[in-house]
Amino acid sequence: MYVPVFWYLFKERHRKMSFLSGRIDSFFKKEYFIMKLSITCIPGDGIGPEIVAQAKNVLNAVAEKYGHDLCFTDILMGGASIDACGEPLTEEAIATAKAADAVLMGSIGGNTSTSPWYQLPPDKRPEAGLLRLRKSLNLFANLRPALLYQELRAACPLKEEISAAGFDIMIMRELTGGLYFGERRTVVENGVRRAVDTLTYDENEIRRIAVKGFEIARKRKRKVTSVDKANVLDSSRLWRKVVEEVAVDYPDVELSHMLVDNCAMQLVKDPAQFDVILTENMFGDILSDEASMITGSIGMLPSASLNDTRFGLYEPSHGSAPDIAGRDIANPIATVLSAAMMLRYSFDLDQEADAVEAAVQAVLKEGYRTADIMSEGCTLVGCSRMGSLLAERI
Ligand code: NAD
């Protein structure tokens, strides 16, 4: 993107000069080269177009301040694509997403009881588009932060003495293996129905997510808690072994192991103890929902799905909220924070990501709230006003 070829080749040959290399790299990047960032946007359905518009506003403010060149290309996915093209995701849309540096998504889907999209066969419904996109982009690492903002502490369902300590957790979930992707069948044996799901992981699948986990920890508090069920499951015992092998390359990151049942308890008892939680698909599915619940505010939670390059798909953790779509009352912060994750993890622009996160903190501190996080004494704002306030504070 920004590093000229000669510099890249020089760096590859002189990896040991990492200190100098980092300095020169940052000099090139920040002072002399404008980063050209190509972002595919998926506004999607429901509140999707409203919240993505605000995330673009904030990204444009970042580009303006830090001198980057952003190029947004919109594609259709989900219900919007069904209506326009007869299918939830076209080959052309996939190609556009693949050609970008990263994808920023709103959310897809409609009211599952009333929308005609849900009369279609499962592989033609809105969600099929998202599954297909994740597969096409080989997104195997899912990142879901759970951060308690002190200004929103009242929404945290935990006891006051626990929430007072605050928490800032990154759940790293393996996304393409394990029980959800293993062989499954239901059979009848001697008149008795039997269902089988298979949980398999090979060491390569574990290694690549573990590497991501340690890399992400290096951008945070350098602490990884690997969660498994190694007292029972073979797949967990292999998980633990491979994570320990990977840890050897990250002596600066503290590794500990925790059984998944204990982790579920610790999340509500003492969430402040965690930095990065690294875990397999099903455990991560459950723990990340638990972690998001203890923050108390769904409109604030971003997420990212990464592959083994710097490419990622960034989206809020919530859905398309069809009940409030088109009324300019949705909270755009989860999408804005997803854009911050994109800056940090796909573009390595930590300073810019910090600026977006600081803008969110500032706006909350000044008492601005969308309806979903409103509390007494605060100022109620709509989706577009919240986006403008954030952009102004970059
Ligand atoms: P939802 O997250 O869309 O909404 C749940 C509740 O939270 C609703 O009351 C909604 O108004 C509110 N809410 C959600 N986001 C908000 C925001 N940013 N600001 C203010 N309030 C917000 O969940 P749902 O109603 O179960 O699902 C609606 C649709 O979204 C379904 O079609 C579902 O399949 C889809 N969905 C999509 C994704 C995705 O695109 N990745 C994820 C989850 C659900």
PDB file of N, CA, C and O in Angstrom, residues 162-230:
ATOM      1  N   ILE A 162     -17.740  -4.875  40.954  1.00  0.00           N
ATOM      2  CA  ILE A 162     -17.048  -5.518  39.826  1.00  0.00           C
ATOM      3  C   ILE A 162     -16.950  -4.536  38.658  1.00  0.00           C
ATOM      4  O   ILE A 162     -15.886  -4.350  38.068  1.00  0.00           O
ATOM      5  N   SER A 163     -18.057  -3.861  38.357  1.00  0.00           N
ATOM      6  CA  SER A 163     -18.034  -2.940  37.212  1.00  0.00           C
ATOM      7  C   SER A 163     -17.112  -1.745  37.480  1.00  0.00           C
ATOM      8  O   SER A 163     -16.548  -1.174  36.541  1.00  0.00           O
ATOM      9  N   ALA A 164     -16.928  -1.396  38.761  1.00  0.00           N
ATOM     10  CA  ALA A 164     -16.067  -0.247  39.080  1.00  0.00           C
ATOM     11  C   ALA A 164     -14.643  -0.470  38.585  1.00  0.00           C
ATOM     12  O   ALA A 164     -13.952   0.478  38.203  1.00  0.00           O
ATOM     13  N   ALA A 165     -14.208  -1.737  38.557  1.00  0.00           N
ATOM     14  CA  ALA A 165     -12.840  -2.036  38.103  1.00  0.00           C
ATOM     15  C   ALA A 165     -12.726  -1.886  36.585  1.00  0.00           C
ATOM     16  O   ALA A 165     -11.625  -1.804  36.044  1.00  0.00           O
ATOM     17  N   GLY A 166     -13.869  -1.873  35.888  1.00  0.00           N
ATOM     18  CA  GLY A 166     -13.866  -1.774  34.425  1.00  0.00           C
ATOM     19  C   GLY A 166     -13.313  -3.041  33.787  1.00  0.00           C
ATOM     20  O   GLY A 166     -12.817  -3.939  34.479  1.00  0.00           O
ATOM     21  N   PHE A 167     -13.419  -3.153  32.485  1.00  0.00           N
ATOM     22  CA  PHE A 167     -12.787  -4.256  31.770  1.00  0.00           C
ATOM     23  C   PHE A 167     -12.634  -3.899  30.301  1.00  0.00           C
ATOM     24  O   PHE A 167     -13.372  -3.060  29.778  1.00  0.00           O
ATOM     25  N   ASP A 168     -11.651  -4.520  29.685  1.00  0.00           N
ATOM     26  CA  ASP A 168     -11.350  -4.279  28.271  1.00  0.00           C
ATOM     27  C   ASP A 168     -10.805  -5.603  27.726  1.00  0.00           C
ATOM     28  O   ASP A 168      -9.621  -5.896  27.849  1.00  0.00           O
ATOM     29  N   ILE A 169     -11.721  -6.389  27.186  1.00  0.00           N
ATOM     30  CA  ILE A 169     -11.383  -7.767  26.788  1.00  0.00           C
ATOM     31  C   ILE A 169     -11.467  -7.896  25.262  1.00  0.00           C
ATOM     32  O   ILE A 169     -12.338  -7.297  24.634  1.00  0.00           O
ATOM     33  N   MET A 170     -10.569  -8.677  24.706  1.00  0.00           N
ATOM     34  CA  MET A 170     -10.676  -9.010  23.281  1.00  0.00           C
ATOM     35  C   MET A 170     -10.879 -10.526  23.179  1.00  0.00           C
ATOM     36  O   MET A 170      -9.997 -11.296  23.537  1.00  0.00           O
ATOM     37  N   ILE A 171     -12.063 -10.910  22.698  1.00  0.00           N
ATOM     38  CA  ILE A 171     -12.296 -12.349  22.514  1.00  0.00           C
ATOM     39  C   ILE A 171     -11.869 -12.706  21.094  1.00  0.00           C
ATOM     40  O   ILE A 171     -12.363 -12.132  20.122  1.00  0.00           O
ATOM     41  N   MET A 172     -10.924 -13.629  20.990  1.00  0.00           N
ATOM     42  CA  MET A 172     -10.440 -14.098  19.681  1.00  0.00           C
ATOM     43  C   MET A 172     -10.981 -15.494  19.458  1.00  0.00           C
ATOM     44  O   MET A 172     -10.564 -16.433  20.118  1.00  0.00           O
ATOM     45  N   ARG A 173     -11.906 -15.591  18.522  1.00  0.00           N
ATOM     46  CA  ARG A 173     -12.588 -16.869  18.293  1.00  0.00           C
ATOM     47  C   ARG A 173     -12.184 -17.452  16.939  1.00  0.00           C
ATOM     48  O   ARG A 173     -12.214 -16.736  15.932  1.00  0.00           O
ATOM     49  N   GLU A 174     -11.822 -18.738  16.928  1.00  0.00           N
ATOM     50  CA  GLU A 174     -11.562 -19.422  15.658  1.00  0.00           C
ATOM     51  C   GLU A 174     -12.909 -19.547  14.950  1.00  0.00           C
ATOM     52  O   GLU A 174     -13.915 -19.906  15.554  1.00  0.00           O
ATOM     53  N   LEU A 175     -12.928 -19.255  13.646  1.00  0.00           N
ATOM     54  CA  LEU A 175     -14.228 -19.076  12.987  1.00  0.00           C
ATOM     55  C   LEU A 175     -14.568 -20.127  11.930  1.00  0.00           C
ATOM     56  O   LEU A 175     -15.705 -20.192  11.464  1.00  0.00           O
ATOM     57  N   THR A 176     -13.609 -20.924  11.514  1.00  0.00           N
ATOM     58  CA  THR A 176     -13.914 -21.794  10.367  1.00  0.00           C
ATOM     59  C   THR A 176     -13.696 -23.277  10.649  1.00  0.00           C
ATOM     60  O   THR A 176     -13.766 -24.097   9.735  1.00  0.00           O
ATOM     61  N   GLY A 177     -13.422 -23.635  11.899  1.00  0.00           N
ATOM     62  CA  GLY A 177     -13.219 -25.057  12.200  1.00  0.00           C
ATOM     63  C   GLY A 177     -14.081 -25.484  13.370  1.00  0.00           C
ATOM     64  O   GLY A 177     -15.045 -24.814  13.737  1.00  0.00           O
ATOM     65  N   GLY A 178     -13.724 -26.636  13.953  1.00  0.00           N
ATOM     66  CA  GLY A 178     -14.416 -27.111  15.151  1.00  0.00           C
ATOM     67  C   GLY A 178     -15.782 -27.693  14.860  1.00  0.00           C
ATOM     68  O   GLY A 178     -16.109 -28.083  13.741  1.00  0.00           O
ATOM     69  N   LEU A 179     -16.585 -27.697  15.897  1.00  0.00           N
ATOM     70  CA  LEU A 179     -17.873 -28.394  15.863  1.00  0.00           C
ATOM     71  C   LEU A 179     -18.834 -27.884  14.783  1.00  0.00           C
ATOM     72  O   LEU A 179     -19.605 -28.650  14.214  1.00  0.00           O
ATOM     73  N   TYR A 180     -18.770 -26.593  14.480  1.00  0.00           N
ATOM     74  CA  TYR A 180     -19.731 -26.034  13.526  1.00  0.00           C
ATOM     75  C   TYR A 180     -19.417 -26.441  12.084  1.00  0.00           C
ATOM     76  O   TYR A 180     -20.245 -26.274  11.201  1.00  0.00           O
ATOM     77  N   PHE A 181     -18.206 -26.922  11.853  1.00  0.00           N
ATOM     78  CA  PHE A 181     -17.825 -27.271  10.479  1.00  0.00           C
ATOM     79  C   PHE A 181     -17.498 -28.750  10.330  1.00  0.00           C
ATOM     80  O   PHE A 181     -17.156 -29.211   9.251  1.00  0.00           O
ATOM     81  N   GLY A 182     -17.570 -29.513  11.420  1.00  0.00           N
ATOM     82  CA  GLY A 182     -17.248 -30.937  11.352  1.00  0.00           C
ATOM     83  C   GLY A 182     -18.383 -31.731  10.714  1.00  0.00           C
ATOM     84  O   GLY A 182     -19.493 -31.226  10.535  1.00  0.00           O
ATOM     85  N   GLU A 183     -18.070 -32.951  10.414  1.00  0.00           N
ATOM     86  CA  GLU A 183     -19.080 -33.832   9.808  1.00  0.00           C
ATOM     87  C   GLU A 183     -20.240 -34.029  10.779  1.00  0.00           C
ATOM     88  O   GLU A 183     -20.034 -34.161  11.985  1.00  0.00           O
ATOM     89  N   ARG A 184     -21.458 -34.002  10.248  1.00  0.00           N
ATOM     90  CA  ARG A 184     -22.615 -34.225  11.131  1.00  0.00           C
ATOM     91  C   ARG A 184     -23.649 -35.112  10.448  1.00  0.00           C
ATOM     92  O   ARG A 184     -23.745 -35.130   9.212  1.00  0.00           O
ATOM     93  N   ARG A 185     -24.366 -35.867  11.243  1.00  0.00           N
ATOM     94  CA  ARG A 185     -25.433 -36.682  10.662  1.00  0.00           C
ATOM     95  C   ARG A 185     -26.405 -37.085  11.765  1.00  0.00           C
ATOM     96  O   ARG A 185     -26.070 -37.117  12.945  1.00  0.00           O
ATOM     97  N   THR A 186     -27.620 -37.402  11.308  1.00  0.00           N
ATOM     98  CA  THR A 186     -28.608 -37.959  12.230  1.00  0.00           C
ATOM     99  C   THR A 186     -29.048 -39.291  11.647  1.00  0.00           C
ATOM    100  O   THR A 186     -29.383 -39.383  10.464  1.00  0.00           O
ATOM    101  N   VAL A 187     -28.979 -40.330  12.433  1.00  0.00           N
ATOM    102  CA  VAL A 187     -29.314 -41.673  11.934  1.00  0.00           C
ATOM    103  C   VAL A 187     -30.322 -42.315  12.891  1.00  0.00           C
ATOM    104  O   VAL A 187     -30.528 -41.855  14.014  1.00  0.00           O
ATOM    105  N   VAL A 188     -30.950 -43.361  12.392  1.00  0.00           N
ATOM    106  CA  VAL A 188     -31.818 -44.153  13.270  1.00  0.00           C
ATOM    107  C   VAL A 188     -31.183 -45.529  13.380  1.00  0.00           C
ATOM    108  O   VAL A 188     -30.938 -46.198  12.372  1.00  0.00           O
ATOM    109  N   GLU A 189     -30.865 -45.916  14.606  1.00  0.00           N
ATOM    110  CA  GLU A 189     -30.253 -47.230  14.831  1.00  0.00           C
ATOM    111  C   GLU A 189     -31.150 -48.024  15.763  1.00  0.00           C
ATOM    112  O   GLU A 189     -31.425 -47.590  16.884  1.00  0.00           O
ATOM    113  N   ASN A 190     -31.599 -49.153  15.279  1.00  0.00           N
ATOM    114  CA  ASN A 190     -32.518 -50.001  16.063  1.00  0.00           C
ATOM    115  C   ASN A 190     -33.703 -49.199  16.597  1.00  0.00           C
ATOM    116  O   ASN A 190     -34.091 -49.310  17.762  1.00  0.00           O
ATOM    117  N   GLY A 191     -34.243 -48.342  15.709  1.00  0.00           N
ATOM    118  CA  GLY A 191     -35.430 -47.569  16.086  1.00  0.00           C
ATOM    119  C   GLY A 191     -35.135 -46.379  16.999  1.00  0.00           C
ATOM    120  O   GLY A 191     -36.057 -45.686  17.442  1.00  0.00           O
ATOM    121  N   VAL A 192     -33.850 -46.107  17.272  1.00  0.00           N
ATOM    122  CA  VAL A 192     -33.493 -44.975  18.146  1.00  0.00           C
ATOM    123  C   VAL A 192     -32.767 -43.923  17.311  1.00  0.00           C
ATOM    124  O   VAL A 192     -31.824 -44.237  16.592  1.00  0.00           O
ATOM    125  N   ARG A 193     -33.241 -42.670  17.388  1.00  0.00           N
ATOM    126  CA  ARG A 193     -32.580 -41.606  16.625  1.00  0.00           C
ATOM    127  C   ARG A 193     -31.280 -41.197  17.312  1.00  0.00           C
ATOM    128  O   ARG A 193     -31.257 -41.035  18.538  1.00  0.00           O
ATOM    129  N   ARG A 194     -30.229 -41.068  16.504  1.00  0.00           N
ATOM    130  CA  ARG A 194     -28.934 -40.657  17.061  1.00  0.00           C
ATOM    131  C   ARG A 194     -28.353 -39.530  16.194  1.00  0.00           C
ATOM    132  O   ARG A 194     -28.362 -39.629  14.961  1.00  0.00           O
ATOM    133  N   ALA A 195     -27.906 -38.466  16.848  1.00  0.00           N
ATOM    134  CA  ALA A 195     -27.305 -37.347  16.100  1.00  0.00           C
ATOM    135  C   ALA A 195     -25.826 -37.253  16.464  1.00  0.00           C
ATOM    136  O   ALA A 195     -25.450 -37.432  17.614  1.00  0.00           O
ATOM    137  N   VAL A 196     -24.997 -37.016  15.438  1.00  0.00           N
ATOM    138  CA  VAL A 196     -23.548 -36.935  15.661  1.00  0.00           C
ATOM    139  C   VAL A 196     -23.005 -35.632  15.079  1.00  0.00           C
ATOM    140  O   VAL A 196     -23.263 -35.312  13.914  1.00  0.00           O
ATOM    141  N   ASP A 197     -22.271 -34.874  15.885  1.00  0.00           N
ATOM    142  CA  ASP A 197     -21.520 -33.719  15.391  1.00  0.00           C
ATOM    143  C   ASP A 197     -20.053 -33.983  15.710  1.00  0.00           C
ATOM    144  O   ASP A 197     -19.735 -34.541  16.757  1.00  0.00           O
ATOM    145  N   THR A 198     -19.178 -33.570  14.801  1.00  0.00           N
ATOM    146  CA  THR A 198     -17.770 -33.898  15.004  1.00  0.00           C
ATOM    147  C   THR A 198     -16.949 -32.641  15.238  1.00  0.00           C
ATOM    148  O   THR A 198     -17.088 -31.657  14.506  1.00  0.00           O
ATOM    149  N   LEU A 199     -16.101 -32.703  16.263  1.00  0.00           N
ATOM    150  CA  LEU A 199     -15.246 -31.555  16.587  1.00  0.00           C
ATOM    151  C   LEU A 199     -13.819 -31.913  16.183  1.00  0.00           C
ATOM    152  O   LEU A 199     -13.189 -32.745  16.836  1.00  0.00           O
ATOM    153  N   THR A 200     -13.339 -31.331  15.102  1.00  0.00           N
ATOM    154  CA  THR A 200     -11.941 -31.598  14.727  1.00  0.00           C
ATOM    155  C   THR A 200     -11.191 -30.283  14.528  1.00  0.00           C
ATOM    156  O   THR A 200     -11.764 -29.293  14.079  1.00  0.00           O
ATOM    157  N   TYR A 201      -9.924 -30.321  14.897  1.00  0.00           N
ATOM    158  CA  TYR A 201      -8.998 -29.229  14.593  1.00  0.00           C
ATOM    159  C   TYR A 201      -7.676 -29.849  14.202  1.00  0.00           C
ATOM    160  O   TYR A 201      -7.236 -30.811  14.852  1.00  0.00           O
ATOM    161  N   ASP A 202      -7.033 -29.339  13.161  1.00  0.00           N
ATOM    162  CA  ASP A 202      -5.657 -29.785  12.945  1.00  0.00           C
ATOM    163  C   ASP A 202      -4.721 -28.691  13.468  1.00  0.00           C
ATOM    164  O   ASP A 202      -5.140 -27.567  13.755  1.00  0.00           O
ATOM    165  N   GLU A 203      -3.452 -29.073  13.611  1.00  0.00           N
ATOM    166  CA  GLU A 203      -2.525 -28.142  14.265  1.00  0.00           C
ATOM    167  C   GLU A 203      -2.340 -26.840  13.489  1.00  0.00           C
ATOM    168  O   GLU A 203      -2.077 -25.792  14.086  1.00  0.00           O
ATOM    169  N   ASN A 204      -2.501 -26.899  12.154  1.00  0.00           N
ATOM    170  CA  ASN A 204      -2.326 -25.676  11.373  1.00  0.00           C
ATOM    171  C   ASN A 204      -3.444 -24.677  11.652  1.00  0.00           C
ATOM    172  O   ASN A 204      -3.220 -23.467  11.732  1.00  0.00           O
ATOM    173  N   GLU A 205      -4.669 -25.208  11.780  1.00  0.00           N
ATOM    174  CA  GLU A 205      -5.807 -24.322  12.087  1.00  0.00           C
ATOM    175  C   GLU A 205      -5.604 -23.668  13.453  1.00  0.00           C
ATOM    176  O   GLU A 205      -5.935 -22.494  13.647  1.00  0.00           O
ATOM    177  N   ILE A 206      -5.071 -24.432  14.398  1.00  0.00           N
ATOM    178  CA  ILE A 206      -4.859 -23.875  15.746  1.00  0.00           C
ATOM    179  C   ILE A 206      -3.714 -22.860  15.715  1.00  0.00           C
ATOM    180  O   ILE A 206      -3.817 -21.762  16.271  1.00  0.00           O
ATOM    181  N   ARG A 207      -2.646 -23.231  14.993  1.00  0.00           N
ATOM    182  CA  ARG A 207      -1.455 -22.363  14.982  1.00  0.00           C
ATOM    183  C   ARG A 207      -1.787 -20.981  14.407  1.00  0.00           C
ATOM    184  O   ARG A 207      -1.405 -19.961  14.965  1.00  0.00           O
ATOM    185  N   ARG A 208      -2.538 -20.941  13.296  1.00  0.00           N
ATOM    186  CA  ARG A 208      -2.752 -19.636  12.656  1.00  0.00           C
ATOM    187  C   ARG A 208      -3.607 -18.703  13.528  1.00  0.00           C
ATOM    188  O   ARG A 208      -3.366 -17.507  13.578  1.00  0.00           O
ATOM    189  N   ILE A 209      -4.587 -19.274  14.252  1.00  0.00           N
ATOM    190  CA  ILE A 209      -5.385 -18.388  15.126  1.00  0.00           C
ATOM    191  C   ILE A 209      -4.557 -17.999  16.355  1.00  0.00           C
ATOM    192  O   ILE A 209      -4.643 -16.877  16.852  1.00  0.00           O
ATOM    193  N   ALA A 210      -3.701 -18.925  16.826  1.00  0.00           N
ATOM    194  CA  ALA A 210      -2.865 -18.601  17.992  1.00  0.00           C
ATOM    195  C   ALA A 210      -1.893 -17.473  17.631  1.00  0.00           C
ATOM    196  O   ALA A 210      -1.707 -16.531  18.415  1.00  0.00           O
ATOM    197  N   VAL A 211      -1.303 -17.562  16.446  1.00  0.00           N
ATOM    198  CA  VAL A 211      -0.377 -16.493  16.016  1.00  0.00           C
ATOM    199  C   VAL A 211      -1.112 -15.158  16.013  1.00  0.00           C
ATOM    200  O   VAL A 211      -0.628 -14.151  16.534  1.00  0.00           O
ATOM    201  N   LYS A 212      -2.322 -15.149  15.440  1.00  0.00           N
ATOM    202  CA  LYS A 212      -3.119 -13.905  15.422  1.00  0.00           C
ATOM    203  C   LYS A 212      -3.353 -13.413  16.847  1.00  0.00           C
ATOM    204  O   LYS A 212      -3.260 -12.220  17.133  1.00  0.00           O
ATOM    205  N   GLY A 213      -3.673 -14.358  17.744  1.00  0.00           N
ATOM    206  CA  GLY A 213      -3.967 -13.989  19.137  1.00  0.00           C
ATOM    207  C   GLY A 213      -2.778 -13.300  19.795  1.00  0.00           C
ATOM    208  O   GLY A 213      -2.923 -12.261  20.450  1.00  0.00           O
ATOM    209  N   PHE A 214      -1.592 -13.884  19.599  1.00  0.00           N
ATOM    210  CA  PHE A 214      -0.392 -13.285  20.207  1.00  0.00           C
ATOM    211  C   PHE A 214      -0.069 -11.936  19.554  1.00  0.00           C
ATOM    212  O   PHE A 214       0.364 -11.003  20.231  1.00  0.00           O
ATOM    213  N   GLU A 215      -0.252 -11.862  18.243  1.00  0.00           N
ATOM    214  CA  GLU A 215       0.002 -10.592  17.548  1.00  0.00           C
ATOM    215  C   GLU A 215      -0.926  -9.489  18.080  1.00  0.00           C
ATOM    216  O   GLU A 215      -0.514  -8.362  18.315  1.00  0.00           O
ATOM    217  N   ILE A 216      -2.196  -9.850  18.238  1.00  0.00           N
ATOM    218  CA  ILE A 216      -3.172  -8.867  18.733  1.00  0.00           C
ATOM    219  C   ILE A 216      -2.805  -8.471  20.174  1.00  0.00           C
ATOM    220  O   ILE A 216      -2.889  -7.303  20.549  1.00  0.00           O
ATOM    221  N   ALA A 217      -2.382  -9.462  20.977  1.00  0.00           N
ATOM    222  CA  ALA A 217      -2.009  -9.164  22.369  1.00  0.00           C
ATOM    223  C   ALA A 217      -0.868  -8.147  22.410  1.00  0.00           C
ATOM    224  O   ALA A 217      -0.803  -7.311  23.310  1.00  0.00           O
ATOM    225  N   ARG A 218       0.018  -8.211  21.424  1.00  0.00           N
ATOM    226  CA  ARG A 218       1.139  -7.260  21.376  1.00  0.00           C
ATOM    227  C   ARG A 218       0.668  -5.837  21.151  1.00  0.00           C
ATOM    228  O   ARG A 218       1.382  -4.886  21.429  1.00  0.00           O
ATOM    229  N   LYS A 219      -0.531  -5.688  20.592  1.00  0.00           N
ATOM    230  CA  LYS A 219      -1.073  -4.341  20.400  1.00  0.00           C
ATOM    231  C   LYS A 219      -1.879  -3.916  21.625  1.00  0.00           C
ATOM    232  O   LYS A 219      -2.458  -2.842  21.649  1.00  0.00           O
ATOM    233  N   ARG A 220      -1.959  -4.822  22.645  1.00  0.00           N
ATOM    234  CA  ARG A 220      -2.763  -4.510  23.825  1.00  0.00           C
ATOM    235  C   ARG A 220      -1.911  -4.670  25.093  1.00  0.00           C
ATOM    236  O   ARG A 220      -0.796  -4.185  25.130  1.00  0.00           O
ATOM    237  N   LYS A 221      -2.433  -5.437  26.083  1.00  0.00           N
ATOM    238  CA  LYS A 221      -1.697  -5.547  27.350  1.00  0.00           C
ATOM    239  C   LYS A 221      -0.792  -6.769  27.414  1.00  0.00           C
ATOM    240  O   LYS A 221      -0.321  -7.160  28.479  1.00  0.00           O
ATOM    241  N   ARG A 222      -0.586  -7.429  26.308  1.00  0.00           N
ATOM    242  CA  ARG A 222       0.354  -8.563  26.190  1.00  0.00           C
ATOM    243  C   ARG A 222       0.023  -9.714  27.132  1.00  0.00           C
ATOM    244  O   ARG A 222       0.894 -10.245  27.819  1.00  0.00           O
ATOM    245  N   LYS A 223      -1.251 -10.072  27.159  1.00  0.00           N
ATOM    246  CA  LYS A 223      -1.678 -11.164  28.034  1.00  0.00           C
ATOM    247  C   LYS A 223      -2.674 -12.019  27.259  1.00  0.00           C
ATOM    248  O   LYS A 223      -3.687 -11.501  26.779  1.00  0.00           O
ATOM    249  N   VAL A 224      -2.384 -13.302  27.115  1.00  0.00           N
ATOM    250  CA  VAL A 224      -3.311 -14.198  26.415  1.00  0.00           C
ATOM    251  C   VAL A 224      -3.813 -15.257  27.394  1.00  0.00           C
ATOM    252  O   VAL A 224      -3.023 -15.926  28.056  1.00  0.00           O
ATOM    253  N   THR A 225      -5.148 -15.398  27.478  1.00  0.00           N
ATOM    254  CA  THR A 225      -5.724 -16.516  28.220  1.00  0.00           C
ATOM    255  C   THR A 225      -6.292 -17.470  27.171  1.00  0.00           C
ATOM    256  O   THR A 225      -7.236 -17.122  26.459  1.00  0.00           O
ATOM    257  N   SER A 226      -5.686 -18.631  27.040  1.00  0.00           N
ATOM    258  CA  SER A 226      -6.183 -19.606  26.071  1.00  0.00           C
ATOM    259  C   SER A 226      -7.216 -20.472  26.773  1.00  0.00           C
ATOM    260  O   SER A 226      -6.967 -21.022  27.841  1.00  0.00           O
ATOM    261  N   VAL A 227      -8.401 -20.549  26.163  1.00  0.00           N
ATOM    262  CA  VAL A 227      -9.519 -21.238  26.818  1.00  0.00           C
ATOM    263  C   VAL A 227      -9.832 -22.534  26.091  1.00  0.00           C
ATOM    264  O   VAL A 227      -9.962 -22.558  24.856  1.00  0.00           O
ATOM    265  N   ASP A 228      -9.924 -23.613  26.849  1.00  0.00           N
ATOM    266  CA  ASP A 228     -10.186 -24.932  26.243  1.00  0.00           C
ATOM    267  C   ASP A 228     -10.914 -25.823  27.237  1.00  0.00           C
ATOM    268  O   ASP A 228     -11.356 -25.361  28.295  1.00  0.00           O
ATOM    269  N   LYS A 229     -11.021 -27.088  26.890  1.00  0.00           N
ATOM    270  CA  LYS A 229     -11.607 -28.068  27.811  1.00  0.00           C
ATOM    271  C   LYS A 229     -10.647 -29.268  27.796  1.00  0.00           C
ATOM    272  O   LYS A 229     -11.011 -30.401  27.459  1.00  0.00           O
ATOM    273  N   ALA A 230      -9.374 -28.950  28.125  1.00  0.00           N
ATOM    274  CA  ALA A 230      -8.306 -29.943  27.963  1.00  0.00           C
ATOM    275  C   ALA A 230      -8.400 -31.089  28.968  1.00  0.00           C
ATOM    276  O   ALA A 230      -7.729 -32.107  28.803  1.00  0.00           O
TER     277      ALA A 230
END
